[in-house]
Amino acid sequence: MYNGIPSIILAPIIGHVGDGNFHTLIMVDPDNNDELAAAKELAFRMSKRALSVGGTCTGEHGIGRGKMSLLEEEAGEVGIATMKSIKRALDPNRIMNPGKIF
């Protein structure tokens, strides 16, 4: 439950909570569109909650395609500009993960 809003999705927490990171294993029936939609909403709500308390929604794994919409909120304008600069320096021909984020 988040802000009094329950979820129909089972999502146990796994990982290394002691260092501030946790991971959820969101279990759904991939053929059930209602469960898939609920799982995406749950993941989004958890990410927004982490950001709202000064945390990160990425942990040690990076933003990923599922959370790209949260990148600006996560990193800010300066952070994104820095990431783009590093990407250009390391991958001037844009051959690594073309079209993913930058």
mmCIF file of C-alpha atoms in Angstrom:
data_model
loop_
_atom_site.group_PDB
_atom_site.id
_atom_site.type_symbol
_atom_site.label_atom_id
_atom_site.label_comp_id
_atom_site.label_asym_id
_atom_site.label_seq_id
_atom_site.Cartn_x
_atom_site.Cartn_y
_atom_site.Cartn_z
ATOM 1 C CA MET A 1 0.000 0.000 0.000
ATOM 2 C CA TYR A 2 1.291 3.468 -0.898
ATOM 3 C CA ASN A 3 -0.404 6.619 0.351
ATOM 4 C CA GLY A 4 -3.368 4.456 1.276
ATOM 5 C CA ILE A 5 -3.632 3.018 -2.233
ATOM 6 C CA PRO A 6 -3.471 -0.782 -2.334
ATOM 7 C CA SER A 7 -2.070 -2.790 -5.237
ATOM 8 C CA ILE A 8 -3.286 -6.134 -6.544
ATOM 9 C CA ILE A 9 0.326 -7.083 -7.306
ATOM 10 C CA LEU A 10 2.550 -9.289 -5.162
ATOM 11 C CA ALA A 11 6.024 -7.731 -5.058
ATOM 12 C CA PRO A 12 8.328 -9.026 -2.338
ATOM 13 C CA ILE A 13 11.398 -6.982 -1.522
ATOM 14 C CA ILE A 14 14.743 -8.662 -2.107
ATOM 15 C CA GLY A 15 18.306 -7.440 -2.105
ATOM 16 C CA HIS A 16 20.652 -5.468 0.081
ATOM 17 C CA VAL A 17 18.507 -3.084 2.082
ATOM 18 C CA GLY A 18 21.301 -2.493 4.610
ATOM 19 C CA ASP A 19 23.132 -0.175 2.186
ATOM 20 C CA GLY A 20 19.979 1.644 1.156
ATOM 21 C CA ASN A 21 19.125 -0.420 -1.909
ATOM 22 C CA PHE A 22 16.225 -2.752 -2.372
ATOM 23 C CA HIS A 23 14.781 -4.527 -5.327
ATOM 24 C CA THR A 24 11.315 -5.838 -5.850
ATOM 25 C CA LEU A 25 10.361 -8.954 -7.696
ATOM 26 C CA ILE A 26 7.076 -7.899 -9.253
ATOM 27 C CA MET A 27 5.246 -11.075 -10.141
ATOM 28 C CA VAL A 28 2.558 -10.976 -12.808
ATOM 29 C CA ASP A 29 0.874 -13.182 -15.317
ATOM 30 C CA PRO A 30 2.328 -11.813 -18.581
ATOM 31 C CA ASP A 31 -0.910 -12.693 -20.370
ATOM 32 C CA ASN A 32 -3.020 -10.631 -17.954
ATOM 33 C CA ASN A 33 -3.187 -7.031 -19.161
ATOM 34 C CA ASP A 34 -4.736 -5.836 -15.882
ATOM 35 C CA GLU A 35 -1.836 -7.280 -13.889
ATOM 36 C CA LEU A 36 0.729 -5.812 -16.281
ATOM 37 C CA ALA A 37 -0.846 -2.374 -16.002
ATOM 38 C CA ALA A 38 -1.013 -2.656 -12.200
ATOM 39 C CA ALA A 39 2.642 -3.740 -12.053
ATOM 40 C CA LYS A 40 3.756 -0.768 -14.158
ATOM 41 C CA GLU A 41 1.735 1.590 -11.950
ATOM 42 C CA LEU A 42 3.198 0.036 -8.788
ATOM 43 C CA ALA A 43 6.766 0.374 -10.108
ATOM 44 C CA PHE A 44 6.118 4.000 -11.075
ATOM 45 C CA ARG A 45 4.628 4.817 -7.654
ATOM 46 C CA MET A 46 7.595 3.208 -5.870
ATOM 47 C CA SER A 47 10.031 5.187 -8.030
ATOM 48 C CA LYS A 48 8.210 8.466 -7.421
ATOM 49 C CA ARG A 49 8.176 7.755 -3.679
ATOM 50 C CA ALA A 50 11.923 7.122 -3.643
ATOM 51 C CA LEU A 51 12.548 10.410 -5.444
ATOM 52 C CA SER A 52 10.145 12.314 -3.173
ATOM 53 C CA VAL A 53 12.195 11.431 -0.089
ATOM 54 C CA GLY A 54 15.531 12.325 -1.673
ATOM 55 C CA GLY A 55 16.440 8.852 -2.829
ATOM 56 C CA THR A 56 17.035 7.338 -6.224
ATOM 57 C CA CYS A 57 14.848 5.200 -8.417
ATOM 58 C CA THR A 58 17.834 3.663 -10.166
ATOM 59 C CA GLY A 59 20.054 2.159 -7.500
ATOM 60 C CA GLU A 60 23.240 0.775 -8.939
ATOM 61 C CA HIS A 61 21.730 -0.310 -12.255
ATOM 62 C CA GLY A 62 21.045 2.945 -14.088
ATOM 63 C CA ILE A 63 17.760 4.366 -15.271
ATOM 64 C CA GLY A 64 16.711 1.707 -17.779
ATOM 65 C CA ARG A 65 13.998 1.985 -20.402
ATOM 66 C CA GLY A 66 11.236 1.499 -17.870
ATOM 67 C CA LYS A 67 12.171 4.619 -15.928
ATOM 68 C CA MET A 68 13.387 6.964 -18.677
ATOM 69 C CA SER A 69 10.465 9.279 -17.980
ATOM 70 C CA LEU A 70 11.942 9.866 -14.511
ATOM 71 C CA LEU A 71 15.491 10.674 -15.667
ATOM 72 C CA GLU A 72 15.160 14.460 -15.474
ATOM 73 C CA GLU A 73 13.606 14.274 -12.007
ATOM 74 C CA GLU A 74 16.337 11.839 -10.936
ATOM 75 C CA ALA A 75 19.400 13.603 -12.343
ATOM 76 C CA GLY A 76 18.346 17.190 -13.071
ATOM 77 C CA GLU A 77 19.382 19.312 -16.042
ATOM 78 C CA VAL A 78 23.037 19.495 -15.015
ATOM 79 C CA GLY A 79 23.199 15.754 -14.448
ATOM 80 C CA ILE A 80 21.728 15.022 -17.864
ATOM 81 C CA ALA A 81 24.096 17.489 -19.543
ATOM 82 C CA THR A 82 27.006 15.775 -17.804
ATOM 83 C CA MET A 83 25.801 12.324 -18.893
ATOM 84 C CA LYS A 84 25.453 13.517 -22.492
ATOM 85 C CA SER A 85 28.952 14.979 -22.414
ATOM 86 C CA ILE A 86 30.428 11.724 -21.127
ATOM 87 C CA LYS A 87 28.466 9.738 -23.708
ATOM 88 C CA ARG A 88 29.785 11.945 -26.546
ATOM 89 C CA ALA A 89 33.357 11.601 -25.260
ATOM 90 C CA LEU A 90 33.221 7.815 -24.904
ATOM 91 C CA ASP A 91 31.003 7.046 -27.880
ATOM 92 C CA PRO A 92 31.439 9.771 -30.523
ATOM 93 C CA ASN A 93 30.046 7.509 -33.243
ATOM 94 C CA ARG A 94 27.015 6.593 -31.126
ATOM 95 C CA ILE A 95 27.444 2.861 -31.615
ATOM 96 C CA MET A 96 26.839 1.836 -27.981
ATOM 97 C CA ASN A 97 23.137 1.420 -27.243
ATOM 98 C CA PRO A 98 22.014 3.690 -30.086
ATOM 99 C CA GLY A 99 18.687 5.346 -29.481
ATOM 100 C CA LYS A 100 18.331 4.136 -25.892
ATOM 101 C CA ILE A 101 18.677 7.333 -23.894
ATOM 102 C CA PHE A 102 21.122 9.701 -25.625
#
